XYZ file of C-alpha atoms in Angstrom:
347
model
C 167.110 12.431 86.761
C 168.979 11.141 90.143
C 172.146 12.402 91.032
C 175.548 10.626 90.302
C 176.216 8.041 93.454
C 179.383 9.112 94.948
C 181.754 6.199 93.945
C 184.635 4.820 96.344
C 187.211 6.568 93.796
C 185.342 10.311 95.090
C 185.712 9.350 98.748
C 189.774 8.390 98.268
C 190.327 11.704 96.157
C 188.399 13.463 99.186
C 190.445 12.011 101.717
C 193.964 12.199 100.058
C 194.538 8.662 100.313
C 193.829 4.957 97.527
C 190.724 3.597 96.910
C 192.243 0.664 98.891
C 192.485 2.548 101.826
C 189.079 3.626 101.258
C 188.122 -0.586 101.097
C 190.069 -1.371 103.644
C 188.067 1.253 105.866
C 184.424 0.230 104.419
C 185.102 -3.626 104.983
C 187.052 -3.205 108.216
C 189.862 -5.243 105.742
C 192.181 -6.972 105.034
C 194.387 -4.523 105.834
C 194.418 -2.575 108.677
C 194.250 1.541 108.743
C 195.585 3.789 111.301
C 192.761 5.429 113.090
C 193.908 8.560 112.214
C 193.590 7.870 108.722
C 190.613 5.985 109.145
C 188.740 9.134 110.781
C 189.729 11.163 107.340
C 187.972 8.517 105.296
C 184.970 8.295 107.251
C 184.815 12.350 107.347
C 185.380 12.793 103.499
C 182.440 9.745 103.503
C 180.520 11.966 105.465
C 180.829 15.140 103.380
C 179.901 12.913 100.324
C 176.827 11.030 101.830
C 178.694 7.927 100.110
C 177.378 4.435 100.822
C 178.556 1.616 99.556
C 176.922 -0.685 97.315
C 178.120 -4.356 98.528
C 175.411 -5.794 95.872
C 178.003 -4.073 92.994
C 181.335 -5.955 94.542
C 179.270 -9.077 93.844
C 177.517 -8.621 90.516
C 179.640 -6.255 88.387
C 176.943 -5.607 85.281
C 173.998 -2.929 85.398
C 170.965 -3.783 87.004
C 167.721 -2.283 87.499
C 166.547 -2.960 91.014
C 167.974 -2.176 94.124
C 166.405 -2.820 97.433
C 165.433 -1.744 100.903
C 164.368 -3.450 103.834
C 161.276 -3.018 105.991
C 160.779 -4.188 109.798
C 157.072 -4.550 111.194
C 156.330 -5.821 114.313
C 153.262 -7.837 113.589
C 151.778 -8.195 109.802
C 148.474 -10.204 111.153
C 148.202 -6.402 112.390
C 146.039 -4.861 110.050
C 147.937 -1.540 110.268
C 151.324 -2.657 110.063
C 150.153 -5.033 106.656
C 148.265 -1.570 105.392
C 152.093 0.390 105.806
C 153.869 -2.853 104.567
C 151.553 -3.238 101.438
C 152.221 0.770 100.726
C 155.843 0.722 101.439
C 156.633 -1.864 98.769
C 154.206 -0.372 96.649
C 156.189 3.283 96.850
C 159.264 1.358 96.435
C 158.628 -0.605 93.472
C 157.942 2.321 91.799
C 160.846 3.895 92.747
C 162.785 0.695 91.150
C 163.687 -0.582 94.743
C 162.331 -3.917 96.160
C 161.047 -4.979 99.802
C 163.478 -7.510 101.736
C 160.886 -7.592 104.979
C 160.967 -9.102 108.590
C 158.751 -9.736 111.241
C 159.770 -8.664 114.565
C 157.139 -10.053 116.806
C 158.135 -7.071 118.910
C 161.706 -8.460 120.106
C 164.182 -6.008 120.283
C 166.339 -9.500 119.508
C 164.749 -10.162 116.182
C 164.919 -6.416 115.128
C 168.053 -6.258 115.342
C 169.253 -9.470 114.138
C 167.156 -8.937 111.167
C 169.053 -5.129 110.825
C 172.114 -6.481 110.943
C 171.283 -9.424 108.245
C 169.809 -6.882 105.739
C 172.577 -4.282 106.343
C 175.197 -7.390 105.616
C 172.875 -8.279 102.367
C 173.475 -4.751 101.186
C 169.898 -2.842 101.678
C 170.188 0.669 100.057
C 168.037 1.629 103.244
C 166.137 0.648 105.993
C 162.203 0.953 106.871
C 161.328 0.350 110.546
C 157.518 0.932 111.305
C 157.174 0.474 115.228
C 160.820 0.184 116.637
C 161.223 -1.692 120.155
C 165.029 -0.340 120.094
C 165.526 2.270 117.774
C 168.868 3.007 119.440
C 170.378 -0.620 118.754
C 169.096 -0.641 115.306
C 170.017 2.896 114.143
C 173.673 1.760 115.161
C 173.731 -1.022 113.511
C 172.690 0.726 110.410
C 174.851 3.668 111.502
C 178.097 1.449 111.197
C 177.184 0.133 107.712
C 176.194 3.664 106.618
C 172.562 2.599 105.502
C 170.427 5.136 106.045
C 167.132 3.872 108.121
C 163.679 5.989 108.586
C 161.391 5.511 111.336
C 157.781 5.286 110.809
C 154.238 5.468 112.864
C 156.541 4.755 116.440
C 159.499 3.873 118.342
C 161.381 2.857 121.170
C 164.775 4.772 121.896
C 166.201 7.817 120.690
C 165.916 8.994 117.235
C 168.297 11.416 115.440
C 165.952 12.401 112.748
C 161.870 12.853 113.788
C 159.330 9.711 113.366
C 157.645 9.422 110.202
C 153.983 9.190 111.729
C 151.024 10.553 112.697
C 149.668 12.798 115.555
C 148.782 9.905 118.253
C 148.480 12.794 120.941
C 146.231 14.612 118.764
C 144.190 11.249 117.662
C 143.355 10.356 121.245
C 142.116 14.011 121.602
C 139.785 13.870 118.474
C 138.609 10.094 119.563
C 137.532 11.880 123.513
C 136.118 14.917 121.744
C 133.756 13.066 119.211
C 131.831 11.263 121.971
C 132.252 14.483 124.488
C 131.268 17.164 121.801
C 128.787 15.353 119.437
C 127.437 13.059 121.871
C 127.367 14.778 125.063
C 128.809 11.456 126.617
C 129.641 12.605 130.277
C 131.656 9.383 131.721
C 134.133 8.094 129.625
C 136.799 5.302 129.789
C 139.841 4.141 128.162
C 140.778 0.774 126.627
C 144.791 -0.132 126.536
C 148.379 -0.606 128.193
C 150.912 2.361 127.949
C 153.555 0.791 130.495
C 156.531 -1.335 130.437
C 154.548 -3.314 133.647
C 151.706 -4.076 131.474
C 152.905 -4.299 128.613
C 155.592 -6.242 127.346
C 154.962 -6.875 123.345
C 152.921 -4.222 121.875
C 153.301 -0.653 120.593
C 152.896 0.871 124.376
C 154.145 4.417 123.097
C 151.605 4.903 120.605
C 148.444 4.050 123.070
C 150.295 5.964 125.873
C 150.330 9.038 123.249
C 146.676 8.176 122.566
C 145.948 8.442 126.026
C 147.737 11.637 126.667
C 145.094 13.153 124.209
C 142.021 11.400 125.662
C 143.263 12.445 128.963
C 143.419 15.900 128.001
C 140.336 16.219 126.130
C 138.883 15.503 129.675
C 140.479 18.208 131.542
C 144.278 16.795 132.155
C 142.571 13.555 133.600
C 141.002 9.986 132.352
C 139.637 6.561 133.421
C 141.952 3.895 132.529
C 141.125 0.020 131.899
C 144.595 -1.489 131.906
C 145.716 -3.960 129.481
C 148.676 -5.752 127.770
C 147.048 -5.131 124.458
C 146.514 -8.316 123.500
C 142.957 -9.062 122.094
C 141.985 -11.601 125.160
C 143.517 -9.179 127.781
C 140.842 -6.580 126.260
C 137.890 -8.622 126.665
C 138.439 -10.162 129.915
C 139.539 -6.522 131.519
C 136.366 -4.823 129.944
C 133.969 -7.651 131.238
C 135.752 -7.084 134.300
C 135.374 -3.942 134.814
C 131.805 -3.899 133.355
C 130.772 -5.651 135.941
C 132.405 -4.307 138.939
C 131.195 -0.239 138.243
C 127.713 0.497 139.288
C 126.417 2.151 136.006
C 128.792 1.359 132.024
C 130.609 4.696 130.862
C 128.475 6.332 127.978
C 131.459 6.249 126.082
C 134.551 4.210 125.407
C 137.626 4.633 123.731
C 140.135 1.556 122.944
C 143.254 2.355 122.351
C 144.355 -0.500 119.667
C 142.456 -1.527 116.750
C 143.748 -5.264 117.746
C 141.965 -4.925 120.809
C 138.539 -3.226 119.524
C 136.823 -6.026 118.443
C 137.172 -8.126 121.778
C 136.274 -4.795 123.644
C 132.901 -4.543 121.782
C 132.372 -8.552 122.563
C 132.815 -7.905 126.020
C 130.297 -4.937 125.960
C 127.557 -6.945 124.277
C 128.378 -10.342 126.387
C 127.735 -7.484 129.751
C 124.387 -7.050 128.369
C 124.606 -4.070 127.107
C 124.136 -2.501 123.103
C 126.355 -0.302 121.122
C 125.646 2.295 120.387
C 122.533 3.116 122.839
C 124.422 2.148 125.861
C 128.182 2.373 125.833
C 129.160 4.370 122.516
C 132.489 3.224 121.384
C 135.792 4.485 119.145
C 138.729 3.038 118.189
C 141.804 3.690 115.774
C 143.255 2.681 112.678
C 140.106 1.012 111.671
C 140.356 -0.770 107.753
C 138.578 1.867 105.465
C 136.874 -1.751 103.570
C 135.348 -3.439 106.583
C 131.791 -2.686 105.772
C 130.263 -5.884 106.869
C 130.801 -6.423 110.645
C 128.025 -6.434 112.538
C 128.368 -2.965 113.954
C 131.346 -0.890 111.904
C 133.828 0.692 114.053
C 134.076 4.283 114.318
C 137.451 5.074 114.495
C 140.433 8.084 113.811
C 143.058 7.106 110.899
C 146.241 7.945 110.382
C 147.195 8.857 106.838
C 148.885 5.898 105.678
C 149.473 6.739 102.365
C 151.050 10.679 102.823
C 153.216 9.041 105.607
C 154.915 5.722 103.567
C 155.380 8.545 100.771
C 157.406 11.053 102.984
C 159.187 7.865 104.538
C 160.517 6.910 101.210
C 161.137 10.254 100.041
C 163.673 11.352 103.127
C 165.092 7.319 102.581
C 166.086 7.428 98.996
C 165.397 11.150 97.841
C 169.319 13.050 97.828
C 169.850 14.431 101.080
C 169.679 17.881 100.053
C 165.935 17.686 98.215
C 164.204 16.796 101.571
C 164.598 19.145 104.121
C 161.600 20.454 104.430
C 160.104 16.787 105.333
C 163.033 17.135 107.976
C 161.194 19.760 109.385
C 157.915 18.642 109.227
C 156.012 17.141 112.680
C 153.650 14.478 113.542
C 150.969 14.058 110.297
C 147.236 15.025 110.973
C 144.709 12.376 111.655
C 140.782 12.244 110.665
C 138.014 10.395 112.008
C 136.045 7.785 110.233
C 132.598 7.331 111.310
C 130.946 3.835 111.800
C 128.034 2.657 113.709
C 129.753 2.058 117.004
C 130.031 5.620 118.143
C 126.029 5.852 116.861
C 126.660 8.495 114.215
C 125.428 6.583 111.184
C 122.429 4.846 112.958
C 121.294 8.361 114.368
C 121.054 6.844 117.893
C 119.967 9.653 120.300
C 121.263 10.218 123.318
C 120.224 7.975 126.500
């Protein structure tokens, strides 16, 4: 059974002072406060982890559902659709519903659609691939909604990302075709800078490539993009046909951008596996039917939306060992692209 919700009447008997004061301090009016007593109300808020429930000022009978809401930078993303459709699923059964937006990547839209679910009166906030984590968390900061931060983000966090190990991930992707397939000249797919990239989750591929890089000795080949499917394939054509012999191994640091990568292999002449063997990320689990399937590593989607939605809604003292915990462990899935499953041997 949850806890009791601390009510507005808890927070005024904490802070000495009227539940109007209290009001007049949540809704920044009518009336004004001194700051001094304003600071006392906020404190004993504080101590209670109170947050106020604007959806009960407006509808004063029981009701079953509450809600969150969840930001995603790009649902046509098949990862960001997999967290979104697991998210609400989690929630729903925890009795809360899914207000989502779209952010297309704007730091703009983020946090116009924070501050319009905030003013709705979300019971918390879900934000899978921040672009400005620091704008956002005040906005929810001010409103005291609590907000958790999954898979990525951009700006400071007080609390640790919800994710998994992209570091680690671009390790395991370098080590499959190093260690199993004794590929000796690698190359890497993706943007990671602010200079090539300006929509698209740079941070996670520049984790990505921290691993690959290391899995080679503290070094790696690079083919620069902006991460956008048609930036792949031109940039891997390109650079197909400017090096003197293909790398025996690829890795592509998006799953948006692994499809056009593979295109441009095959329209260079060349086959996957026997000549350039290939691995992405995030790869769907039910894609089966494409003419070669995608090896790639996969992050735990459903162990991470659960821990999200635990430290969101769970009470603040029954969580902290997910406080505590780090990045979430990643596993590779093996396709035909890397030539695991069609037993290719080596060239």
């Amino acid at each position: 059974m949850s806890p009791k919700r601390p009510t507005l009447t808890d927070v005024a008997k904490r802070a000495g002072t009227s539940t109007a004061v209290v009001s007049y301090v949540m809704n920044d009016g009518p009336r004004p406060v001194s700051d001094r007593l304003r600071a006392r109300v906020l404190a004993a808020a504080d101590e209670l982890d109170y947050r106020p429930d604007r959806f009960a000022r407006a509808l004063r009978r029981p009701r079953r559902w509450r809600q969150i809401g969840l930001l995603v930078p790009d649902m046509t993303m098949p990862l960001y659709g997999a967290f979104a459709g697991r998210i609400e699923i989690e929630a729903r059964a925890r009795d809360h519903l899914t207000m989502m937006g779209n952010t297309g990547f704007a730091p703009e839209r983020e946090l116009e659609f924070a501050t319009a679910f905030t003013d709705v009166g979300i019971d918390g906030l879900v934000v899978v691939g921040a672009v400005d984590a620091t704008g956002t968390g005040e906005i929810c900061a001010r409103a005291r909604v609590p907000v958790v931060w999954v898979h990525n983000s951009r700006g400071g966090t007080e609390v640790p990302v919800v994710g998994g190990d992209h570091v680690g991930a671009g390790r395991l992707a370098a080590g499959h075709l190093l260690d199993v397939h004794r590929c000796e000249n690698l190359v890497f797919v993706g943007g990671f800078t602010a200079e090539k990239v300006r929509h698209g989750d740079r941070e996670t591929v520049a984790q990505r490539f921290q691993g690959f890089a290391a899995a080679l000795g503290g070094h790696g080949d690079a083919i620069h993009t902006d991460l956008t499917a048609a930036s792949a394939y031109t940039a891997v054509g390109t650079y197909l046909r400017g090096c003197p012999e293909p790398p025996q191994g690829m890795v592509v640091g998006t799953s948006a951008q692994s499809a056009a990568a593979m295109r441009a292999v095959t329209d260079a002449g060349l086959r996957i596996p026997e000549d350039v063997r290939i691995v992405g990320f995030d790869g769907a689990t039910a894609d089966h039917f494409g003419q070669i399937t995608l090896t790639s590593v996969r992050q735990p989607v459903d162990r991470i939306t659960r821990r999200a939605l635990a430290r969101l809604l769970d009470p603040p003292d029954g969580d902290r060992g997910i406080e505590r915990s780090g990045p979430m462990e990643v596993a590779l899935g093996v396709g035909e692209s890397c030539g695991c499953e069609l037993n290719i041997p080596r060239r």
